[in-house]
Amino acid sequence: MSDMNPTESDGQQPLVVFSSNGIECKAFEENLTRLGYASDYALAGGVTEAIDWVKSHTVPPLLFVDIDDEASPFEMLAELSAICGPVCSIVPFGSKQSVDLYRALLANGMFDYLAKPVPLDMLANTIQGAEKGAREESLTGRTIAVTGASGGVGVTLVSVGLAKLLSEKRHLMTSLVDFDRKNGVAALMLGHQGEAGLAGALNADNIDTRLLRRSIGKAAERLYLVAQQPDFYAEEFADSTKVLELGGSLCRMFNQVVWDLPAAKPHGSLDVLLHAQTRIIVTDFTVTDARNTLRLLKELGDETSGQRILLVHNDARHAGKSVITQKAFEDFVGRQVDVLLPHVGVKMNASLLEGKVSFDACPELVTPLLKLADLACGRPPEAEQGKPVGIVKRIVDLLKPNKNPTLKFKRD
């Protein structure tokens, strides 16, 4: 963060968030804390509650407000804007993803519009844009960088699992970059043969998106692979500028770009970690991994710039017999482990002998990996969302108060 001080100045709060969903409000509290703001800047309610609050408080420079439950959002936002005046930038957010809605809100004086779920990096970008007085231009896609505290902790399994679930279960256009240029096995796990565009992109004078699209491998309907043929004698050096250029190109092509970064940290991998919106460290409960994790956390810094850090314990080597306890590990590194993955080594290896990776052989891995996928994308894990599904959801939607059946939005 730059100019906007996270602490109150002259009794004025730098920003306030109104969210009508309890779980989403809690997520905003956690994200504001990560960005260095007080969690009590996140309040329950929508536009109506924001109007009542502004009438009795100093108007903040920035106001986020949930419009999902508003029958007439434009009228209510106009009233809120009139009370706040020009000193306040208002950012509505909601579940509708429509270019027409976005343009209409901007035309009516809103600073920006955010579609739910609002990930940490998007929240940070919007706050920074408000500080500068202009909306932050960002790439379409997001980068999820996965690395290990040491070799053999299952970074590739986690990366491949994330990419598969994001594309299959969350229906997102996803690419997976296997940055292990000497011993990469992501292609084997996805059943892809041959080159997949990585070597060509890193050796090209200029990365042409059209050429890149033709050279990368298609592993499934929404999943693409960027890799190269494993070569133990391959030159590991990679120009960091070229690596970041590749990452930017992929973010213009895909919703989520997952990087499988070896624990050995070949040239360019640290640059990806430092620029990624989500950084995932896969580790085991050993003294060595605890020390390496702490070192990595110090290199990556905190989350105040909007880049999420997630710790994942993968029981890849000890089959439930950790060398140190989880509490001892967390006390040493100074933060909690976000996701615990079970030991599935024997079953996963048996599955890979039959072909590409399949989670049918180890379904117990799917739930924690889906939780990790949701955390990486900035949305509450499905099990915590508490939303009714199927026919129950449709009935609840029909009975929902302030529902306007004539107002329809289309997903662009």
mmCIF file of C-alpha atoms in Angstrom:
data_model
loop_
_atom_site.group_PDB
_atom_site.id
_atom_site.type_symbol
_atom_site.label_atom_id
_atom_site.label_comp_id
_atom_site.label_asym_id
_atom_site.label_seq_id
_atom_site.Cartn_x
_atom_site.Cartn_y
_atom_site.Cartn_z
ATOM 1 C CA MET A 1 0.000 0.000 0.000
ATOM 2 C CA SER A 2 1.301 3.501 -0.705
ATOM 3 C CA ASP A 3 -0.424 6.717 0.377
ATOM 4 C CA MET A 4 -3.536 5.492 2.174
ATOM 5 C CA ASN A 5 -2.467 4.837 5.766
ATOM 6 C CA PRO A 6 -4.053 1.700 7.256
ATOM 7 C CA THR A 7 -4.377 3.503 10.579
ATOM 8 C CA GLU A 8 -7.061 6.054 11.287
ATOM 9 C CA SER A 9 -6.103 9.684 10.793
ATOM 10 C CA ASP A 10 -8.093 12.430 12.580
ATOM 11 C CA GLY A 11 -10.773 9.847 13.389
ATOM 12 C CA GLN A 12 -11.379 9.021 9.751
ATOM 13 C CA GLN A 13 -11.396 5.440 8.565
ATOM 14 C CA PRO A 14 -9.502 4.993 5.267
ATOM 15 C CA LEU A 15 -12.062 2.540 3.909
ATOM 16 C CA VAL A 16 -15.217 0.646 4.896
ATOM 17 C CA VAL A 17 -16.708 -2.549 3.484
ATOM 18 C CA PHE A 18 -20.390 -3.461 3.748
ATOM 19 C CA SER A 19 -21.159 -7.115 2.956
ATOM 20 C CA SER A 20 -24.623 -8.625 3.332
ATOM 21 C CA ASN A 21 -23.303 -12.202 3.444
ATOM 22 C CA GLY A 22 -21.910 -13.291 6.805
ATOM 23 C CA ILE A 23 -19.269 -15.645 5.392
ATOM 24 C CA GLU A 24 -18.159 -13.072 2.820
ATOM 25 C CA CYS A 25 -17.998 -10.425 5.547
ATOM 26 C CA LYS A 26 -15.682 -12.683 7.546
ATOM 27 C CA ALA A 27 -13.528 -13.171 4.434
ATOM 28 C CA PHE A 28 -13.283 -9.379 4.040
ATOM 29 C CA GLU A 29 -12.219 -9.089 7.690
ATOM 30 C CA GLU A 30 -9.405 -11.584 7.112
ATOM 31 C CA ASN A 31 -8.279 -9.927 3.871
ATOM 32 C CA LEU A 32 -8.287 -6.428 5.369
ATOM 33 C CA THR A 33 -6.133 -7.742 8.211
ATOM 34 C CA ARG A 34 -3.704 -9.209 5.670
ATOM 35 C CA LEU A 35 -3.508 -5.823 3.938
ATOM 36 C CA GLY A 36 -2.736 -4.050 7.210
ATOM 37 C CA TYR A 37 -6.180 -2.606 7.962
ATOM 38 C CA ALA A 38 -8.341 -3.138 11.030
ATOM 39 C CA SER A 39 -10.840 -5.982 10.619
ATOM 40 C CA ASP A 40 -13.644 -3.828 12.041
ATOM 41 C CA TYR A 41 -13.648 -1.885 8.772
ATOM 42 C CA ALA A 42 -15.777 -4.777 7.424
ATOM 43 C CA LEU A 43 -19.408 -4.319 8.451
ATOM 44 C CA ALA A 44 -22.579 -6.332 7.868
ATOM 45 C CA GLY A 45 -25.168 -4.994 5.440
ATOM 46 C CA GLY A 46 -25.771 -3.611 1.971
ATOM 47 C CA VAL A 47 -26.450 -0.189 0.486
ATOM 48 C CA THR A 48 -29.216 0.644 2.978
ATOM 49 C CA GLU A 49 -26.935 -0.038 5.938
ATOM 50 C CA ALA A 50 -24.141 1.941 4.266
ATOM 51 C CA ILE A 51 -26.461 4.958 3.894
ATOM 52 C CA ASP A 52 -27.452 4.802 7.572
ATOM 53 C CA TRP A 53 -23.810 4.438 8.650
ATOM 54 C CA VAL A 54 -22.526 7.357 6.553
ATOM 55 C CA LYS A 55 -25.175 9.665 8.041
ATOM 56 C CA SER A 56 -23.603 9.298 11.492
ATOM 57 C CA HIS A 57 -19.908 8.826 10.667
ATOM 58 C CA THR A 58 -17.137 10.654 8.861
ATOM 59 C CA VAL A 59 -17.276 9.736 5.176
ATOM 60 C CA PRO A 60 -14.324 7.461 4.290
ATOM 61 C CA PRO A 61 -12.265 8.002 1.118
ATOM 62 C CA LEU A 62 -13.236 4.536 -0.113
ATOM 63 C CA LEU A 63 -16.455 2.558 0.368
ATOM 64 C CA PHE A 64 -17.120 -0.999 -0.799
ATOM 65 C CA VAL A 65 -20.773 -2.013 -0.769
ATOM 66 C CA ASP A 66 -22.638 -5.260 -1.540
ATOM 67 C CA ILE A 67 -25.519 -4.840 -4.029
ATOM 68 C CA ASP A 68 -26.686 -8.460 -4.258
ATOM 69 C CA ASP A 69 -29.772 -7.958 -2.072
ATOM 70 C CA GLU A 70 -30.863 -4.647 -3.588
ATOM 71 C CA ALA A 71 -34.046 -4.597 -5.676
ATOM 72 C CA SER A 72 -33.139 -1.157 -7.099
ATOM 73 C CA PRO A 73 -29.353 -0.926 -6.812
ATOM 74 C CA PHE A 74 -28.941 2.124 -9.052
ATOM 75 C CA GLU A 75 -31.437 4.221 -7.080
ATOM 76 C CA MET A 76 -29.923 3.209 -3.748
ATOM 77 C CA LEU A 77 -26.365 3.829 -4.969
ATOM 78 C CA ALA A 78 -27.397 7.260 -6.244
ATOM 79 C CA GLU A 79 -28.722 8.098 -2.774
ATOM 80 C CA LEU A 80 -25.526 6.830 -1.157
ATOM 81 C CA SER A 81 -23.398 8.823 -3.607
ATOM 82 C CA ALA A 82 -25.344 12.007 -2.904
ATOM 83 C CA ILE A 83 -24.707 11.645 0.827
ATOM 84 C CA CYS A 84 -21.022 10.749 0.470
ATOM 85 C CA GLY A 85 -20.221 13.454 -2.037
ATOM 86 C CA PRO A 86 -17.124 13.639 -4.259
ATOM 87 C CA VAL A 87 -14.672 12.876 -1.433
ATOM 88 C CA CYS A 88 -15.644 9.204 -1.425
ATOM 89 C CA SER A 89 -14.989 6.570 -4.107
ATOM 90 C CA ILE A 90 -17.780 3.961 -4.085
ATOM 91 C CA VAL A 91 -17.097 0.419 -5.278
ATOM 92 C CA PRO A 92 -20.175 -1.829 -5.540
ATOM 93 C CA PHE A 93 -19.614 -5.589 -5.654
ATOM 94 C CA GLY A 94 -21.944 -8.479 -6.370
ATOM 95 C CA SER A 95 -22.494 -11.892 -7.929
ATOM 96 C CA LYS A 96 -23.477 -10.640 -11.395
ATOM 97 C CA GLN A 97 -20.732 -10.738 -14.012
ATOM 98 C CA SER A 98 -21.955 -8.520 -16.819
ATOM 99 C CA VAL A 99 -20.132 -5.960 -18.921
ATOM 100 C CA ASP A 100 -23.378 -4.014 -19.307
ATOM 101 C CA LEU A 101 -23.801 -3.784 -15.528
ATOM 102 C CA TYR A 102 -20.176 -2.711 -15.118
ATOM 103 C CA ARG A 103 -20.497 0.054 -17.717
ATOM 104 C CA ALA A 104 -23.788 1.270 -16.288
ATOM 105 C CA LEU A 105 -22.319 1.538 -12.795
ATOM 106 C CA LEU A 106 -19.309 3.495 -14.057
ATOM 107 C CA ALA A 107 -21.622 5.775 -16.020
ATOM 108 C CA ASN A 108 -23.514 6.451 -12.787
ATOM 109 C CA GLY A 109 -20.404 7.644 -10.978
ATOM 110 C CA MET A 110 -19.149 4.473 -9.312
ATOM 111 C CA PHE A 111 -15.377 4.122 -9.087
ATOM 112 C CA ASP A 112 -15.367 0.448 -10.037
ATOM 113 C CA TYR A 113 -17.383 -2.780 -9.834
ATOM 114 C CA LEU A 114 -16.060 -6.088 -8.485
ATOM 115 C CA ALA A 115 -17.563 -9.504 -9.120
ATOM 116 C CA LYS A 116 -17.710 -12.000 -6.261
ATOM 117 C CA PRO A 117 -15.696 -13.648 -4.922
ATOM 118 C CA VAL A 118 -13.331 -10.710 -4.406
ATOM 119 C CA PRO A 119 -9.808 -12.175 -4.020
ATOM 120 C CA LEU A 120 -7.141 -10.510 -1.940
ATOM 121 C CA ASP A 121 -5.158 -9.248 -4.945
ATOM 122 C CA MET A 122 -8.234 -7.671 -6.570
ATOM 123 C CA LEU A 123 -9.139 -5.917 -3.310
ATOM 124 C CA ALA A 124 -5.579 -4.610 -3.003
ATOM 125 C CA ASN A 125 -5.502 -3.424 -6.634
ATOM 126 C CA THR A 126 -8.753 -1.515 -6.179
ATOM 127 C CA ILE A 127 -7.526 0.169 -2.996
ATOM 128 C CA GLN A 128 -4.277 1.144 -4.709
ATOM 129 C CA GLY A 129 -6.226 2.448 -7.695
ATOM 130 C CA ALA A 130 -8.380 4.603 -5.391
ATOM 131 C CA GLU A 131 -5.218 6.033 -3.824
ATOM 132 C CA LYS A 132 -4.006 7.066 -7.281
ATOM 133 C CA GLY A 133 -7.444 8.230 -8.396
ATOM 134 C CA ALA A 134 -7.580 5.784 -11.309
ATOM 135 C CA ARG A 135 -8.705 2.205 -11.783
ATOM 136 C CA GLU A 136 -5.846 -0.256 -11.836
ATOM 137 C CA GLU A 137 -5.458 -1.935 -15.200
ATOM 138 C CA SER A 138 -4.811 -5.626 -14.612
ATOM 139 C CA LEU A 139 -4.438 -8.762 -16.659
ATOM 140 C CA THR A 140 -7.445 -10.995 -17.113
ATOM 141 C CA GLY A 141 -5.892 -14.059 -15.519
ATOM 142 C CA ARG A 142 -4.283 -14.745 -12.165
ATOM 143 C CA THR A 143 -1.055 -16.538 -11.306
ATOM 144 C CA ILE A 144 -0.864 -19.310 -8.716
ATOM 145 C CA ALA A 145 2.745 -20.279 -7.967
ATOM 146 C CA VAL A 146 3.373 -23.607 -6.218
ATOM 147 C CA THR A 147 6.766 -24.528 -4.781
ATOM 148 C CA GLY A 148 8.165 -26.864 -2.148
ATOM 149 C CA ALA A 149 10.122 -26.373 1.051
ATOM 150 C CA SER A 150 12.291 -29.268 -0.143
ATOM 151 C CA GLY A 151 12.379 -31.814 -2.937
ATOM 152 C CA GLY A 152 9.977 -34.746 -2.867
ATOM 153 C CA VAL A 153 7.113 -33.106 -0.982
ATOM 154 C CA GLY A 154 4.695 -33.468 -3.911
ATOM 155 C CA VAL A 155 4.718 -30.050 -5.576
ATOM 156 C CA THR A 156 3.809 -31.506 -8.967
ATOM 157 C CA LEU A 157 0.956 -33.561 -7.515
ATOM 158 C CA VAL A 158 -0.458 -30.425 -5.872
ATOM 159 C CA SER A 159 0.036 -28.326 -9.033
ATOM 160 C CA VAL A 160 -1.560 -30.908 -11.329
ATOM 161 C CA GLY A 161 -4.378 -31.488 -8.859
ATOM 162 C CA LEU A 162 -5.090 -27.754 -8.601
ATOM 163 C CA ALA A 163 -5.056 -27.295 -12.373
ATOM 164 C CA LYS A 164 -7.377 -30.279 -12.955
ATOM 165 C CA LEU A 165 -9.885 -29.237 -10.301
ATOM 166 C CA LEU A 166 -9.918 -25.574 -11.356
ATOM 167 C CA SER A 167 -10.680 -26.617 -14.921
ATOM 168 C CA GLU A 168 -13.033 -29.528 -14.215
ATOM 169 C CA LYS A 169 -14.845 -28.555 -11.001
ATOM 170 C CA ARG A 170 -14.668 -24.761 -11.140
ATOM 171 C CA HIS A 171 -14.969 -24.601 -14.960
ATOM 172 C CA LEU A 172 -12.131 -22.096 -15.382
ATOM 173 C CA MET A 173 -9.828 -21.873 -18.389
ATOM 174 C CA THR A 174 -6.580 -23.003 -16.795
ATOM 175 C CA SER A 175 -2.983 -23.499 -17.847
ATOM 176 C CA LEU A 176 -0.305 -25.419 -15.979
ATOM 177 C CA VAL A 177 3.358 -24.443 -16.385
ATOM 178 C CA ASP A 178 5.801 -27.229 -15.496
ATOM 179 C CA PHE A 179 8.974 -25.220 -14.827
ATOM 180 C CA ASP A 180 11.067 -28.278 -14.027
ATOM 181 C CA ARG A 181 12.935 -28.305 -17.327
ATOM 182 C CA LYS A 182 15.175 -31.264 -16.430
ATOM 183 C CA ASN A 183 12.883 -33.737 -14.689
ATOM 184 C CA GLY A 184 9.346 -32.428 -15.207
ATOM 185 C CA VAL A 185 6.599 -35.070 -14.928
ATOM 186 C CA ALA A 186 3.444 -32.958 -15.279
ATOM 187 C CA ALA A 187 3.084 -34.053 -18.918
ATOM 188 C CA LEU A 188 3.269 -37.698 -17.864
ATOM 189 C CA MET A 189 0.644 -37.158 -15.159
ATOM 190 C CA LEU A 190 -1.686 -35.451 -17.637
ATOM 191 C CA GLY A 191 -1.102 -37.982 -20.412
ATOM 192 C CA HIS A 192 0.500 -35.491 -22.810
ATOM 193 C CA GLN A 193 3.362 -36.422 -25.127
ATOM 194 C CA GLY A 194 5.867 -34.190 -26.894
ATOM 195 C CA GLU A 195 6.812 -30.552 -26.535
ATOM 196 C CA ALA A 196 4.349 -28.132 -24.976
ATOM 197 C CA GLY A 197 5.688 -24.687 -25.814
ATOM 198 C CA LEU A 198 7.943 -23.855 -22.851
ATOM 199 C CA ALA A 199 11.339 -24.155 -24.538
ATOM 200 C CA GLY A 200 10.159 -22.277 -27.623
ATOM 201 C CA ALA A 201 8.709 -19.431 -25.563
ATOM 202 C CA LEU A 202 11.836 -18.989 -23.417
ATOM 203 C CA ASN A 203 14.122 -19.061 -26.465
ATOM 204 C CA ALA A 204 12.031 -16.764 -28.673
ATOM 205 C CA ASP A 205 13.009 -13.144 -29.231
ATOM 206 C CA ASN A 206 9.398 -12.099 -28.700
ATOM 207 C CA ILE A 207 6.554 -14.167 -27.287
ATOM 208 C CA ASP A 208 3.757 -14.173 -29.824
ATOM 209 C CA THR A 209 0.480 -15.081 -28.134
ATOM 210 C CA ARG A 210 -0.895 -16.668 -31.299
ATOM 211 C CA LEU A 211 2.202 -18.839 -31.698
ATOM 212 C CA LEU A 212 2.151 -19.710 -28.004
ATOM 213 C CA ARG A 213 -1.472 -20.799 -28.266
ATOM 214 C CA ARG A 214 -0.566 -23.187 -31.086
ATOM 215 C CA SER A 215 2.497 -24.657 -29.358
ATOM 216 C CA ILE A 216 1.218 -25.392 -25.861
ATOM 217 C CA GLY A 217 -0.429 -28.740 -25.155
ATOM 218 C CA LYS A 218 -4.139 -29.309 -24.623
ATOM 219 C CA ALA A 219 -4.604 -31.756 -21.758
ATOM 220 C CA ALA A 220 -8.392 -31.475 -21.365
ATOM 221 C CA GLU A 221 -11.321 -29.292 -22.424
ATOM 222 C CA ARG A 222 -10.317 -26.313 -20.213
ATOM 223 C CA LEU A 223 -6.805 -27.381 -19.245
ATOM 224 C CA TYR A 224 -3.611 -26.577 -21.159
ATOM 225 C CA LEU A 225 -0.026 -27.552 -20.434
ATOM 226 C CA VAL A 226 3.104 -25.443 -20.894
ATOM 227 C CA ALA A 227 6.182 -27.676 -20.565
ATOM 228 C CA GLN A 228 9.123 -29.134 -22.437
ATOM 229 C CA GLN A 229 10.595 -32.574 -22.948
ATOM 230 C CA PRO A 230 12.551 -33.500 -19.793
ATOM 231 C CA ASP A 231 16.274 -33.206 -20.443
ATOM 232 C CA PHE A 232 18.687 -33.688 -17.561
ATOM 233 C CA TYR A 233 21.378 -31.803 -19.486
ATOM 234 C CA ALA A 234 19.096 -28.918 -20.429
ATOM 235 C CA GLU A 235 20.348 -25.393 -19.806
ATOM 236 C CA GLU A 236 18.553 -24.221 -16.652
ATOM 237 C CA PHE A 237 19.244 -20.520 -17.083
ATOM 238 C CA ALA A 238 16.177 -18.510 -18.033
ATOM 239 C CA ASP A 239 16.001 -14.754 -18.476
ATOM 240 C CA SER A 240 13.683 -13.498 -15.717
ATOM 241 C CA THR A 241 12.255 -10.879 -18.062
ATOM 242 C CA LYS A 242 11.351 -13.606 -20.557
ATOM 243 C CA VAL A 243 9.790 -15.744 -17.818
ATOM 244 C CA LEU A 244 7.621 -12.860 -16.633
ATOM 245 C CA GLU A 245 6.703 -12.039 -20.233
ATOM 246 C CA LEU A 246 5.541 -15.633 -20.654
ATOM 247 C CA GLY A 247 3.502 -15.343 -17.460
ATOM 248 C CA GLY A 248 1.871 -12.132 -18.672
ATOM 249 C CA SER A 249 0.981 -13.702 -22.018
ATOM 250 C CA LEU A 250 -0.605 -16.695 -20.301
ATOM 251 C CA CYS A 251 -2.622 -14.392 -18.027
ATOM 252 C CA ARG A 252 -4.112 -12.808 -21.136
ATOM 253 C CA MET A 253 -5.132 -16.246 -22.392
ATOM 254 C CA PHE A 254 -6.359 -18.040 -19.253
ATOM 255 C CA ASN A 255 -8.341 -17.349 -16.078
ATOM 256 C CA GLN A 256 -5.888 -19.198 -13.831
ATOM 257 C CA VAL A 257 -2.206 -19.930 -14.524
ATOM 258 C CA VAL A 258 -0.664 -22.525 -12.188
ATOM 259 C CA TRP A 259 3.157 -22.674 -12.041
ATOM 260 C CA ASP A 260 4.868 -25.860 -10.838
ATOM 261 C CA LEU A 261 8.155 -24.472 -9.471
ATOM 262 C CA PRO A 262 10.838 -26.957 -8.334
ATOM 263 C CA ALA A 263 12.111 -26.636 -4.772
ATOM 264 C CA ALA A 264 15.620 -26.170 -6.226
ATOM 265 C CA LYS A 265 14.460 -22.739 -7.496
ATOM 266 C CA PRO A 266 15.890 -22.674 -11.049
ATOM 267 C CA HIS A 267 16.491 -19.272 -12.665
ATOM 268 C CA GLY A 268 13.249 -17.343 -13.032
ATOM 269 C CA SER A 269 11.212 -19.265 -10.450
ATOM 270 C CA LEU A 270 11.739 -16.736 -7.650
ATOM 271 C CA ASP A 271 10.546 -13.961 -9.993
ATOM 272 C CA VAL A 272 7.303 -15.883 -10.579
ATOM 273 C CA LEU A 273 6.852 -16.371 -6.820
ATOM 274 C CA LEU A 274 7.406 -12.677 -6.129
ATOM 275 C CA HIS A 275 4.851 -11.583 -8.758
ATOM 276 C CA ALA A 276 2.158 -14.256 -8.309
ATOM 277 C CA GLN A 277 -1.204 -13.345 -6.820
ATOM 278 C CA THR A 278 -1.177 -16.572 -4.773
ATOM 279 C CA ARG A 279 1.979 -18.296 -3.510
ATOM 280 C CA ILE A 280 1.619 -21.876 -2.230
ATOM 281 C CA ILE A 281 4.399 -23.536 -0.224
ATOM 282 C CA VAL A 282 4.129 -27.322 0.024
ATOM 283 C CA THR A 283 5.929 -28.690 3.053
ATOM 284 C CA ASP A 284 6.274 -31.616 5.435
ATOM 285 C CA PHE A 285 6.505 -31.634 9.218
ATOM 286 C CA THR A 286 10.279 -31.961 9.458
ATOM 287 C CA VAL A 287 12.935 -29.706 10.955
ATOM 288 C CA THR A 288 14.520 -29.138 7.532
ATOM 289 C CA ASP A 289 11.202 -28.190 5.918
ATOM 290 C CA ALA A 290 10.358 -25.897 8.838
ATOM 291 C CA ARG A 291 13.657 -24.036 8.396
ATOM 292 C CA ASN A 292 13.251 -23.841 4.616
ATOM 293 C CA THR A 293 9.641 -22.674 4.930
ATOM 294 C CA LEU A 294 10.647 -19.886 7.318
ATOM 295 C CA ARG A 295 13.371 -18.795 4.890
ATOM 296 C CA LEU A 296 10.891 -18.777 2.000
ATOM 297 C CA LEU A 297 8.370 -16.760 3.992
ATOM 298 C CA LYS A 298 11.026 -14.148 4.731
ATOM 299 C CA GLU A 299 11.947 -13.962 1.027
ATOM 300 C CA LEU A 300 8.312 -13.581 -0.054
ATOM 301 C CA GLY A 301 7.396 -10.999 2.586
ATOM 302 C CA ASP A 302 3.933 -10.469 4.028
ATOM 303 C CA GLU A 303 0.532 -10.167 2.335
ATOM 304 C CA THR A 304 0.029 -6.412 2.600
ATOM 305 C CA SER A 305 0.491 -5.975 -1.166
ATOM 306 C CA GLY A 306 -2.442 -8.319 -1.808
ATOM 307 C CA GLN A 307 -0.474 -11.465 -2.625
ATOM 308 C CA ARG A 308 -1.857 -14.432 -0.712
ATOM 309 C CA ILE A 309 0.468 -17.001 0.900
ATOM 310 C CA LEU A 310 -0.837 -20.507 1.613
ATOM 311 C CA LEU A 311 0.944 -23.286 3.492
ATOM 312 C CA VAL A 312 0.097 -26.867 2.517
ATOM 313 C CA HIS A 313 1.228 -29.941 4.402
ATOM 314 C CA ASN A 314 1.509 -32.927 2.102
ATOM 315 C CA ASP A 315 2.156 -36.191 3.898
ATOM 316 C CA ALA A 316 4.196 -37.511 1.001
ATOM 317 C CA ARG A 317 7.031 -39.301 2.737
ATOM 318 C CA HIS A 318 6.162 -40.341 6.263
ATOM 319 C CA ALA A 319 2.695 -41.946 5.963
ATOM 320 C CA GLY A 320 1.232 -40.117 8.940
ATOM 321 C CA LYS A 321 4.408 -40.261 11.073
ATOM 322 C CA SER A 322 5.575 -36.671 11.136
ATOM 323 C CA VAL A 323 9.009 -35.908 12.554
ATOM 324 C CA ILE A 324 7.725 -32.856 14.449
ATOM 325 C CA THR A 325 4.191 -31.933 15.478
ATOM 326 C CA GLN A 326 2.007 -29.560 13.508
ATOM 327 C CA LYS A 327 1.954 -27.129 16.446
ATOM 328 C CA ALA A 328 5.747 -27.137 16.712
ATOM 329 C CA PHE A 329 6.003 -26.486 12.973
ATOM 330 C CA GLU A 330 3.470 -23.633 13.062
ATOM 331 C CA ASP A 331 5.075 -22.040 16.128
ATOM 332 C CA PHE A 332 8.471 -22.095 14.408
ATOM 333 C CA VAL A 333 7.350 -20.581 11.066
ATOM 334 C CA GLY A 334 4.959 -18.126 12.725
ATOM 335 C CA ARG A 335 1.771 -18.992 10.835
ATOM 336 C CA GLN A 336 -0.802 -21.742 10.552
ATOM 337 C CA VAL A 337 -0.914 -24.434 7.905
ATOM 338 C CA ASP A 338 -3.910 -23.753 5.638
ATOM 339 C CA VAL A 339 -4.512 -27.200 4.120
ATOM 340 C CA LEU A 340 -3.565 -30.723 5.184
ATOM 341 C CA LEU A 341 -3.276 -33.356 2.453
ATOM 342 C CA PRO A 342 -3.470 -37.048 3.366
ATOM 343 C CA HIS A 343 -0.865 -39.660 2.475
ATOM 344 C CA VAL A 344 -1.888 -41.270 -0.844
ATOM 345 C CA GLY A 345 1.520 -42.319 -2.141
ATOM 346 C CA VAL A 346 0.862 -46.008 -2.671
ATOM 347 C CA LYS A 347 -2.546 -45.549 -4.304
ATOM 348 C CA MET A 348 -1.388 -42.624 -6.445
ATOM 349 C CA ASN A 349 1.662 -44.517 -7.690
ATOM 350 C CA ALA A 350 -0.484 -47.521 -8.573
ATOM 351 C CA SER A 351 -2.859 -45.240 -10.477
ATOM 352 C CA LEU A 352 -0.018 -43.604 -12.452
ATOM 353 C CA LEU A 353 1.252 -47.015 -13.558
ATOM 354 C CA GLU A 354 -2.049 -47.405 -15.420
ATOM 355 C CA GLY A 355 -1.798 -44.051 -17.223
ATOM 356 C CA LYS A 356 -2.429 -40.387 -16.480
ATOM 357 C CA VAL A 357 -3.350 -39.187 -13.002
ATOM 358 C CA SER A 358 -6.862 -39.941 -11.757
ATOM 359 C CA PHE A 359 -8.349 -39.018 -8.405
ATOM 360 C CA ASP A 360 -10.764 -41.945 -8.562
ATOM 361 C CA ALA A 361 -8.075 -44.021 -6.875
ATOM 362 C CA CYS A 362 -7.738 -41.569 -3.953
ATOM 363 C CA PRO A 363 -10.976 -39.552 -3.526
ATOM 364 C CA GLU A 364 -9.853 -38.460 -0.046
ATOM 365 C CA LEU A 365 -7.443 -36.083 -1.788
ATOM 366 C CA VAL A 366 -10.161 -34.233 -3.708
ATOM 367 C CA THR A 367 -11.838 -32.369 -0.817
ATOM 368 C CA PRO A 368 -8.669 -30.748 0.615
ATOM 369 C CA LEU A 369 -7.406 -29.937 -2.900
ATOM 370 C CA LEU A 370 -10.739 -28.264 -3.726
ATOM 371 C CA LYS A 371 -10.422 -26.258 -0.516
ATOM 372 C CA LEU A 372 -6.935 -25.214 -1.623
ATOM 373 C CA ALA A 373 -8.222 -24.309 -5.105
ATOM 374 C CA ASP A 374 -10.928 -22.093 -3.612
ATOM 375 C CA LEU A 375 -8.515 -20.415 -1.201
ATOM 376 C CA ALA A 376 -6.091 -19.797 -4.067
ATOM 377 C CA CYS A 377 -8.861 -18.084 -6.064
ATOM 378 C CA GLY A 378 -10.057 -15.957 -3.160
ATOM 379 C CA ARG A 379 -13.408 -17.653 -2.637
ATOM 380 C CA PRO A 380 -14.699 -19.338 0.529
ATOM 381 C CA PRO A 381 -14.245 -23.120 0.382
ATOM 382 C CA GLU A 382 -17.433 -24.750 -0.866
ATOM 383 C CA ALA A 383 -18.019 -26.566 2.409
ATOM 384 C CA GLU A 384 -18.043 -23.203 4.253
ATOM 385 C CA GLN A 385 -20.289 -21.307 1.885
ATOM 386 C CA GLY A 386 -23.490 -22.792 3.271
ATOM 387 C CA LYS A 387 -25.391 -22.193 0.055
ATOM 388 C CA PRO A 388 -28.329 -24.474 -0.800
ATOM 389 C CA VAL A 389 -27.955 -26.323 -4.064
ATOM 390 C CA GLY A 390 -30.208 -27.781 -6.743
ATOM 391 C CA ILE A 391 -33.979 -27.448 -6.398
ATOM 392 C CA VAL A 392 -33.624 -26.140 -2.840
ATOM 393 C CA LYS A 393 -31.528 -23.202 -4.080
ATOM 394 C CA ARG A 394 -34.058 -22.356 -6.792
ATOM 395 C CA ILE A 395 -36.906 -22.353 -4.261
ATOM 396 C CA VAL A 396 -34.934 -20.150 -1.868
ATOM 397 C CA ASP A 397 -34.113 -17.738 -4.711
ATOM 398 C CA LEU A 398 -37.794 -17.478 -5.658
ATOM 399 C CA LEU A 399 -38.798 -16.758 -2.054
ATOM 400 C CA LYS A 400 -35.957 -14.311 -1.468
ATOM 401 C CA PRO A 401 -37.264 -10.831 -0.512
ATOM 402 C CA ASN A 402 -36.583 -7.833 -2.760
ATOM 403 C CA LYS A 403 -36.090 -10.187 -5.700
ATOM 404 C CA ASN A 404 -36.757 -8.458 -9.017
ATOM 405 C CA PRO A 405 -37.755 -11.145 -11.550
ATOM 406 C CA THR A 406 -37.698 -8.687 -14.435
ATOM 407 C CA LEU A 407 -34.072 -7.717 -13.964
ATOM 408 C CA LYS A 408 -31.889 -10.199 -15.824
ATOM 409 C CA PHE A 409 -28.180 -10.280 -16.396
ATOM 410 C CA LYS A 410 -26.200 -12.412 -18.761
ATOM 411 C CA ARG A 411 -22.726 -13.786 -18.166
ATOM 412 C CA ASP A 412 -20.336 -12.301 -20.680
#
